CSV table of C-alpha atoms and ligand atoms in Angstrom, one decimal:
chain,number,residue,atom,x,y,z
A,1,UNK,CA,0.0,0.0,0.0
A,2,UNK,CA,1.2,3.5,-0.8
A,3,UNK,CA,0.0,6.7,0.9
A,4,UNK,CA,0.3,10.4,0.8
A,5,UNK,CA,0.0,12.5,4.0
A,6,UNK,CA,-1.0,16.1,3.5
A,7,UNK,CA,1.1,17.9,6.1
A,8,UNK,CA,1.7,21.4,4.7
A,9,UNK,CA,-1.1,23.5,6.2
A,10,UNK,CA,-0.5,26.5,8.4
A,11,UNK,CA,-2.3,25.1,11.4
A,12,UNK,CA,-3.5,28.6,12.3
A,13,UNK,CA,-6.2,27.3,14.7
A,14,UNK,CA,-3.4,25.8,16.8
A,15,UNK,CA,-1.6,29.1,17.3
A,16,UNK,CA,0.6,29.9,19.2
A,17,UNK,CA,1.8,26.2,19.2
A,18,UNK,CA,2.3,26.3,15.5
A,19,UNK,CA,4.2,29.5,15.3
A,20,UNK,CA,7.5,27.7,15.5
A,21,UNK,CA,6.5,24.1,14.5
A,22,UNK,CA,4.2,22.4,12.0
A,23,UNK,CA,1.2,21.0,13.9
A,24,UNK,CA,2.1,17.5,12.6
A,25,UNK,CA,5.2,17.4,14.7
A,26,UNK,CA,3.6,18.7,18.0
A,27,UNK,CA,3.9,16.0,20.6
A,28,UNK,CA,0.7,14.0,21.2
A,29,UNK,CA,1.2,11.3,23.9
A,30,UNK,CA,4.9,12.4,23.9
A,31,UNK,CA,5.4,11.5,20.2
A,32,UNK,CA,5.4,13.8,17.2
A,33,UNK,CA,1.7,13.5,16.0
A,34,UNK,CA,2.6,12.1,12.6
A,35,UNK,CA,4.3,9.1,14.3
A,36,UNK,CA,0.9,7.8,15.2
A,37,UNK,CA,-0.4,8.1,11.6
A,38,UNK,CA,2.8,6.6,10.1
A,39,UNK,CA,2.8,3.7,12.5
A,40,UNK,CA,-0.9,3.1,11.7
A,41,UNK,CA,-0.2,3.1,8.0
A,42,UNK,CA,2.7,0.7,8.5
A,43,UNK,CA,0.3,-1.5,10.5
A,44,UNK,CA,-2.2,-1.5,7.7
A,45,UNK,CA,0.3,-2.7,5.2
A,46,UNK,CA,1.7,0.6,3.8
A,47,UNK,CA,5.4,0.4,2.7
A,48,UNK,CA,5.9,3.8,1.1
A,49,UNK,CA,4.5,7.2,2.3
A,50,UNK,CA,5.0,10.5,0.6
A,51,UNK,CA,4.9,13.5,3.0
A,52,UNK,CA,3.5,16.6,1.3
A,53,UNK,CA,4.9,19.5,3.2
A,54,UNK,CA,5.1,23.2,2.9
A,55,UNK,CA,4.8,25.2,6.2
A,56,UNK,CA,8.1,24.5,8.2
A,57,UNK,CA,8.9,21.9,5.6
A,58,UNK,CA,12.5,21.4,6.7
A,59,UNK,CA,11.4,20.2,10.2
A,60,UNK,CA,10.1,16.8,9.1
A,61,UNK,CA,13.1,14.9,7.7
A,62,UNK,CA,15.3,15.4,10.8
A,63,UNK,CA,12.5,13.7,12.8
A,64,UNK,CA,11.6,10.8,10.6
A,65,UNK,CA,14.6,10.3,8.4
A,66,UNK,CA,14.1,7.6,5.7
A,67,UNK,CA,11.2,6.1,7.7
A,68,UNK,CA,13.0,2.8,8.3
A,69,UNK,CA,12.5,3.0,12.1
A,70,UNK,CA,8.8,2.9,11.5
A,71,UNK,CA,9.1,0.1,8.9
A,72,UNK,CA,8.4,2.5,6.0
A,73,UNK,CA,10.1,4.2,3.1
A,74,UNK,CA,9.4,8.0,3.4
A,75,UNK,CA,9.6,10.5,0.6
A,76,UNK,CA,9.5,14.2,1.3
A,77,UNK,CA,7.9,16.6,-1.1
A,78,UNK,CA,7.8,20.4,-0.5
A,79,UNK,CA,5.6,23.0,-2.1
A,80,UNK,CA,7.4,26.3,-2.2
A,81,UNK,CA,3.9,27.9,-2.1
A,82,UNK,CA,1.1,25.9,-0.4
A,83,UNK,CA,-1.0,24.4,-3.1
A,84,UNK,CA,-4.1,23.4,-1.0
A,85,UNK,CA,-5.1,19.8,-0.3
A,86,UNK,CA,-5.7,18.9,-4.0
A,87,UNK,CA,-2.7,20.7,-5.4
A,88,UNK,CA,-0.5,19.1,-2.7
A,89,UNK,CA,-1.7,15.7,-3.6
A,90,UNK,CA,-1.1,16.3,-7.3
A,91,UNK,CA,2.4,17.6,-6.5
A,92,UNK,CA,3.2,14.6,-4.3
A,93,UNK,CA,1.8,12.1,-6.9
A,94,UNK,CA,4.9,12.5,-9.1
A,95,UNK,CA,6.9,10.8,-6.3
A,96,UNK,CA,4.7,7.8,-5.9
A,97,UNK,CA,5.9,4.5,-7.3
A,98,UNK,CA,4.4,3.3,-10.6
A,99,UNK,CA,2.0,0.7,-9.3
A,100,UNK,CA,-0.7,0.3,-11.9
A,101,UNK,CA,-4.1,-0.8,-10.5
A,102,UNK,CA,-3.2,-0.1,-6.8
A,103,UNK,CA,-5.2,2.7,-5.2
A,104,UNK,CA,-3.5,5.5,-3.1
A,105,UNK,CA,-4.4,6.2,0.5
A,106,UNK,CA,-4.5,9.9,1.3
A,107,UNK,CA,-4.6,11.2,4.9
A,108,UNK,CA,-5.0,14.7,6.3
A,109,UNK,CA,-2.1,14.9,8.6
A,110,UNK,CA,-4.1,15.9,11.6
A,111,UNK,CA,-6.6,13.1,12.0
A,112,UNK,CA,-6.5,10.4,14.7
A,113,UNK,CA,-8.6,7.4,13.9
A,114,UNK,CA,-8.7,3.7,14.5
A,115,UNK,CA,-11.0,2.8,11.5
A,116,UNK,CA,-10.3,-0.2,9.3
A,117,UNK,CA,-8.1,1.3,6.6
A,118,UNK,CA,-7.7,-2.0,4.7
A,119,UNK,CA,-11.5,-2.4,4.9
A,120,UNK,CA,-11.9,1.1,3.3
A,121,UNK,CA,-9.6,0.1,0.4
A,122,UNK,CA,-11.4,-3.2,-0.1
A,123,UNK,CA,-14.8,-1.4,0.1
A,124,UNK,CA,-13.8,1.0,-2.6
A,125,UNK,CA,-12.7,-1.8,-4.9
A,126,UNK,CA,-15.8,-3.8,-4.3
A,127,UNK,CA,-18.0,-0.8,-5.1
A,128,UNK,CA,-16.1,0.0,-8.3
A,129,UNK,CA,-15.6,3.5,-7.0
A,130,UNK,CA,-12.9,6.0,-8.0
A,131,UNK,CA,-12.7,7.6,-4.5
A,132,UNK,CA,-13.7,6.5,-1.0
A,133,UNK,CA,-14.0,8.9,1.9
A,134,UNK,CA,-13.9,7.9,5.5
A,135,UNK,CA,-17.0,9.4,7.1
A,136,UNK,CA,-17.9,9.7,10.8
A,137,UNK,CA,-21.0,10.8,12.5
A,138,UNK,CA,-20.6,13.7,14.9
A,139,UNK,CA,-23.2,14.9,17.5
A,140,UNK,CA,-23.1,18.5,16.2
A,141,UNK,CA,-22.2,18.7,12.5
A,142,UNK,CA,-22.8,22.5,12.2
A,143,UNK,CA,-19.0,23.2,12.3
A,144,UNK,CA,-18.3,20.8,9.4
A,145,UNK,CA,-19.1,20.3,5.8
A,146,UNK,CA,-21.5,17.4,5.5
A,147,UNK,CA,-21.4,14.3,3.2
A,148,UNK,CA,-24.7,12.6,2.7
A,149,UNK,CA,-24.8,9.1,1.1
A,150,UNK,CA,-27.5,7.0,-0.4
A,151,UNK,CA,-28.5,3.5,0.8
A,152,UNK,CA,-25.6,2.0,-1.2
A,153,UNK,CA,-23.1,4.2,0.5
A,154,UNK,CA,-22.6,6.4,-2.6
A,155,UNK,CA,-21.9,10.0,-1.9
A,156,UNK,CA,-24.7,12.3,-3.1
A,157,UNK,CA,-23.3,15.8,-2.3
A,158,UNK,CA,-20.6,17.8,-0.5
A,159,UNK,CA,-22.4,20.4,1.5
A,160,UNK,CA,-20.8,23.5,3.1
A,161,UNK,CA,-21.2,24.2,6.8
A,162,UNK,CA,-24.8,25.0,7.6
A,163,UNK,CA,-26.9,25.9,10.6
A,164,UNK,CA,-29.3,23.1,9.6
A,165,UNK,CA,-27.2,20.2,8.3
A,166,UNK,CA,-29.0,17.4,6.5
A,167,UNK,CA,-26.9,14.7,8.0
A,168,UNK,CA,-24.5,14.0,10.9
A,169,UNK,CA,-22.0,12.5,8.5
A,170,UNK,CA,-18.8,14.4,8.0
A,171,UNK,CA,-15.6,14.0,6.0
A,172,UNK,CA,-13.0,12.4,8.4
A,173,UNK,CA,-10.0,13.3,6.2
A,174,UNK,CA,-8.9,9.8,5.1
A,175,UNK,CA,-9.4,9.0,1.4
A,176,UNK,CA,-8.6,6.2,-1.0
A,177,UNK,CA,-8.1,7.4,-4.6
A,178,UNK,CA,-7.9,5.6,-7.9
A,179,UNK,CA,-4.6,6.8,-9.5
A,180,UNK,CA,-6.5,8.2,-12.5
A,181,UNK,CA,-8.3,10.7,-10.3
A,182,UNK,CA,-5.0,11.9,-8.8
A,183,UNK,CA,-3.5,12.3,-12.2
A,184,UNK,CA,-6.5,14.4,-13.3
A,185,UNK,CA,-6.0,17.0,-10.6
A,186,UNK,CA,-4.6,20.1,-12.3
A,187,UNK,CA,-0.9,20.5,-11.6
A,188,UNK,CA,0.9,23.7,-10.6
A,189,UNK,CA,-1.9,25.6,-9.0
A,190,UNK,CA,-3.9,25.8,-5.8
A,191,UNK,CA,-6.7,23.1,-5.7
A,192,UNK,CA,-9.0,22.1,-2.9
A,193,UNK,CA,-10.1,18.5,-2.7
A,194,UNK,CA,-13.1,19.4,-0.7
A,195,UNK,CA,-14.3,22.4,-2.7
A,196,UNK,CA,-13.2,21.5,-6.2
A,197,UNK,CA,-12.1,17.9,-6.8
A,198,UNK,CA,-14.9,16.0,-5.0
A,199,UNK,CA,-17.8,18.2,-6.1
A,200,UNK,CA,-16.3,18.0,-9.7
A,201,UNK,CA,-16.3,14.2,-9.5
A,202,UNK,CA,-19.9,14.1,-8.5
A,203,UNK,CA,-20.9,16.6,-11.2
A,204,UNK,CA,-19.2,14.3,-13.7
A,205,UNK,CA,-21.2,11.3,-12.4
A,206,UNK,CA,-18.1,9.5,-11.1
A,207,UNK,CA,-18.7,6.9,-8.3
A,208,UNK,CA,-17.6,8.3,-5.0
A,209,UNK,CA,-18.4,6.2,-1.9
A,210,UNK,CA,-18.4,6.8,1.8
A,211,UNK,CA,-16.8,4.4,4.4
A,212,UNK,CA,-18.7,5.1,7.6
A,213,UNK,CA,-17.1,4.0,10.8
A,214,UNK,CA,-18.2,4.2,14.4
A,215,UNK,CA,-14.9,4.0,16.1
A,216,UNK,CA,-12.6,6.7,17.5
A,217,UNK,CA,-12.0,9.8,15.5
A,218,UNK,CA,-10.5,13.2,16.3
A,219,UNK,CA,-9.1,16.1,14.3
A,220,UNK,CA,-6.2,17.6,16.3
A,221,UNK,CA,-6.6,21.0,14.7
A,222,UNK,CA,-7.2,23.0,17.9
A,223,UNK,CA,-5.5,23.2,21.2
A,224,UNK,CA,-8.4,21.6,23.0
A,225,UNK,CA,-8.7,18.8,20.5
A,226,UNK,CA,-4.9,18.2,20.6
A,227,UNK,CA,-5.0,17.9,24.4
A,228,UNK,CA,-8.0,15.6,24.3
A,229,UNK,CA,-6.4,13.3,21.7
A,230,UNK,CA,-3.2,13.1,23.7
A,231,UNK,CA,-5.1,12.2,26.8
A,232,UNK,CA,-7.2,9.6,24.9
A,233,UNK,CA,-4.0,8.0,23.7
A,234,UNK,CA,-2.3,8.0,27.1
A,235,UNK,CA,-5.4,6.5,28.7
A,236,UNK,CA,-5.7,3.9,26.0
A,237,UNK,CA,-9.1,5.1,24.8
A,238,UNK,CA,-7.7,4.9,21.3
A,239,UNK,CA,-4.8,2.6,20.4
A,240,UNK,CA,-1.7,3.7,18.5
A,241,UNK,CA,0.7,1.1,17.2
A,242,UNK,CA,3.4,3.6,18.2
A,243,UNK,CA,2.6,3.3,21.9
A,244,UNK,CA,3.1,0.1,23.8
A,245,UNK,CA,0.9,-1.1,26.7
A,246,UNK,CA,-2.7,-0.6,27.7
A,247,UNK,CA,-2.4,3.0,28.8
A,248,UNK,CA,-2.5,4.7,32.2
A,249,UNK,CA,-3.4,7.9,34.0
A,250,UNK,CA,-0.2,9.8,32.8
A,251,UNK,CA,2.8,9.4,30.5
A,252,UNK,CA,6.0,10.8,31.9
A,253,UNK,CA,9.2,10.9,29.8
A,254,UNK,CA,12.2,9.3,31.4
A,255,UNK,CA,14.0,12.7,31.2
A,256,UNK,CA,11.3,14.6,33.0
A,257,UNK,CA,11.2,15.5,36.7
A,258,UNK,CA,8.1,15.1,38.8
A,259,UNK,CA,8.3,16.0,42.5
A,260,UNK,CA,6.9,13.3,44.7
A,261,UNK,CA,4.0,15.4,46.1
A,262,UNK,CA,2.9,16.5,42.6
A,263,UNK,CA,-0.2,14.9,41.2
A,264,UNK,CA,-0.5,13.8,37.5
A,265,UNK,CA,-3.7,12.4,36.0
A,266,UNK,CA,-6.4,12.5,33.3
A,267,UNK,CA,-4.0,11.2,30.7
A,268,UNK,CA,-1.4,14.0,31.0
A,269,UNK,CA,1.8,13.7,29.0
A,270,UNK,CA,5.0,15.2,30.4
A,271,UNK,CA,7.8,15.6,27.8
A,272,UNK,CA,11.6,15.3,28.2
A,273,UNK,CA,13.2,17.9,30.5
A,274,UNK,CA,9.8,19.1,31.8
A,275,UNK,CA,9.4,19.8,35.5
A,276,UNK,CA,6.3,19.5,37.8
A,277,UNK,CA,6.9,21.0,41.2
A,278,UNK,CA,5.9,20.0,44.7
A,279,UNK,CA,2.2,19.8,45.3
A,280,UNK,CA,1.4,20.9,41.7
A,281,UNK,CA,-1.6,19.3,39.9
A,282,UNK,CA,-1.4,18.5,36.2
A,283,UNK,CA,-4.7,17.0,34.9
A,284,UNK,CA,-5.5,16.1,31.3
A,285,UNK,CA,-2.7,18.3,29.9
A,286,UNK,CA,0.3,18.3,27.6
A,287,UNK,CA,3.7,19.6,28.9
A,288,UNK,CA,6.1,19.8,26.0
A,289,UNK,CA,9.9,19.5,26.3
A,290,UNK,CA,11.4,21.6,29.0
A,291,UNK,CA,8.0,23.1,30.2
A,292,UNK,CA,7.9,23.8,33.9
A,293,UNK,CA,5.0,23.9,36.3
A,294,UNK,CA,6.0,25.5,39.7
A,295,UNK,CA,5.0,24.3,43.1
A,296,UNK,CA,1.3,24.4,44.0
A,297,UNK,CA,0.2,25.3,40.5
A,298,UNK,CA,-2.9,23.6,38.9
A,299,UNK,CA,-2.9,22.9,35.1
A,300,UNK,CA,-6.0,21.4,33.7
A,301,UNK,CA,-6.9,20.6,30.0
A,302,UNK,CA,-4.1,22.8,28.9
A,303,UNK,CA,-1.0,22.6,26.7
A,304,UNK,CA,2.4,24.1,27.5
A,305,UNK,CA,4.7,24.6,24.5
A,306,UNK,CA,8.4,23.8,24.8
A,307,UNK,CA,10.2,25.9,27.5
A,308,UNK,CA,6.9,27.5,28.8
A,309,UNK,CA,6.9,28.2,32.5
A,310,UNK,CA,3.9,28.4,34.9
A,311,UNK,CA,4.4,30.2,38.2
A,312,UNK,CA,3.8,29.1,41.8
A,313,UNK,CA,0.1,28.6,42.7
A,314,UNK,CA,-1.1,29.7,39.2
A,315,UNK,CA,-4.2,28.0,37.8
A,316,UNK,CA,-4.6,27.3,34.1
A,317,UNK,CA,-7.8,25.7,32.7
A,318,UNK,CA,-8.1,25.1,29.0
A,319,UNK,CA,-5.1,27.3,28.1
A,320,UNK,CA,-2.6,27.1,25.3
A,321,UNK,CA,0.8,28.5,26.2
A,322,UNK,CA,3.3,29.2,23.5
A,323,UNK,CA,7.0,28.2,23.5
A,324,UNK,CA,9.1,29.9,26.1
A,325,UNK,CA,6.3,32.0,27.5
A,326,UNK,CA,6.3,32.7,31.2
A,327,UNK,CA,3.2,33.0,33.4
A,328,UNK,CA,3.8,34.6,36.8
A,329,UNK,CA,2.7,33.5,40.3
A,330,UNK,CA,-0.9,33.4,41.5
A,331,UNK,CA,-2.4,34.0,38.0
A,332,UNK,CA,-5.7,32.5,36.9
A,333,UNK,CA,-6.2,31.9,33.1
A,334,UNK,CA,-9.4,30.4,31.8
A,335,UNK,CA,-10.7,28.4,28.8
A,336,UNK,CA,-9.6,29.6,25.4
A,337,UNK,CA,-6.7,31.8,26.6
A,338,UNK,CA,-3.7,31.7,24.3
A,339,UNK,CA,-0.4,33.0,25.5
A,340,UNK,CA,1.9,33.9,22.6
A,341,UNK,CA,5.4,32.5,22.3
A,342,UNK,CA,7.9,34.3,24.5
A,343,UNK,CA,5.3,36.4,26.2
A,344,UNK,CA,5.3,37.2,29.9
A,345,UNK,CA,2.1,37.3,32.0
A,346,UNK,CA,3.1,39.2,35.2
A,347,UNK,CA,2.5,37.9,38.7
A,348,UNK,CA,-1.0,38.6,39.9
A,349,UNK,CA,-1.2,41.7,42.0
A,350,UNK,CA,1.5,43.5,40.1
B,401,LIG,P1,-5.9,25.7,10.0
B,401,LIG,O1,-5.0,26.8,9.4
B,401,LIG,O2,-5.9,25.7,11.4
B,401,LIG,O3,-7.2,25.6,9.3
B,401,LIG,O4,-5.1,24.3,9.6
B,401,LIG,P2,-4.6,23.7,8.2
B,401,LIG,O5,-3.8,24.8,7.5
B,401,LIG,O6,-3.8,22.5,8.5
B,401,LIG,O7,-5.8,23.4,7.3
B,401,LIG,P3,-6.7,22.1,7.4
B,401,LIG,O8,-6.9,21.6,8.8
B,401,LIG,O9,-8.0,22.3,6.6
B,401,LIG,O10,-5.9,21.0,6.5
B,401,LIG,C1,-6.2,19.7,6.5
B,401,LIG,C2,-4.9,18.9,6.2
B,401,LIG,O11,-4.4,19.3,4.9
B,401,LIG,C3,-3.8,19.2,7.2
B,401,LIG,O12,-3.1,18.0,7.5
B,401,LIG,C4,-3.0,20.2,6.5
B,401,LIG,O13,-1.6,20.2,6.9
B,401,LIG,C5,-3.1,19.8,5.0
B,401,LIG,N1,-3.0,21.0,4.1
B,401,LIG,C6,-3.8,22.0,4.1
B,401,LIG,N2,-3.4,22.9,3.1
B,401,LIG,C7,-2.3,22.3,2.6
B,401,LIG,C8,-1.4,22.7,1.5
B,401,LIG,O14,-1.6,23.8,0.9
B,401,LIG,N3,-0.4,21.9,1.3
B,401,LIG,C9,-0.1,20.8,1.9
B,401,LIG,N4,0.9,20.0,1.6
B,401,LIG,N5,-1.0,20.3,2.9
B,401,LIG,C10,-2.0,21.1,3.2
């Protein structure tokens, strides 16, 4: 199996965490996020993966090298100017092997899922379709484009976000493409799979099918979603072939320091060189490399970028703290707060 991972987006919804890093390399359960996708592809039988990069393109190869550690062959492709999801796929396609008759798996590089990838490939073949989209049902589809299907699983429309969606089915960002469809995407210009390629296929009467699954699915595109996905992996609510064991209440890197009276829970992940001080509570949170939580602080549902520091007795709930930012003592920051990279939040009372 060959695959392309689309990993060149700006990740602006994840700012400030994506100011200095592509979202695909942010640690999720203490591993660069793409590690989970690559391990899963290898598990499903992929042997060659093309990474379609653009934003912070040079950051990927030093992390994954030739892919052999993951049992894969990796090829890196860079767009000097981001070409959108379709343009990126077309650009990456030139680096796929010539494997006539074998479809290509395409992943958005920010989805965590445990659906049956081999089953999706087989389903597309059995249906005689040219594209298969992984679909999931979400409780509130208003924030997403919807993808209705008929009783045979054939996609009938691609609908934009709406206040009154006709279905709870949404595009989960994992596709199987017949190679003829990839080759037909225009080269050298910006193309959106979602807004141009898929609607164009339907208009032309091509057979596009949905592969609906009821398992775990998350889009790690926001700080809250990234923190949740990390905690779900740590607790074993979703399995990643890159993580051994059944999961637990926290994952602490061997090179982190956690004082004996600190409390870690809720699937928190503590990265290398991070420090959790005496009596501090870290619950359902991500502490990246070198982040520090001082004594008596409480950090809940939050993410601290590399080198970020949280002062004594400070409380964070649902906060994203950028790289090397410093939050003073006795502060209280609530849901949705984003602290820019390198910023300083003064001690409370000053
Ligand atoms: P936001 O800026 O937060 O919306 O994130 P994003 O830029 O990553 O966009 P989005 O989540 O819609 O992208 C879905 C997937 O496609 C992600 O894995 C992106 O990295 C990837 N992607 C989006 N645009 C491009 C592009 O122009 N080139 C490449 N190579 N990948 C892209």
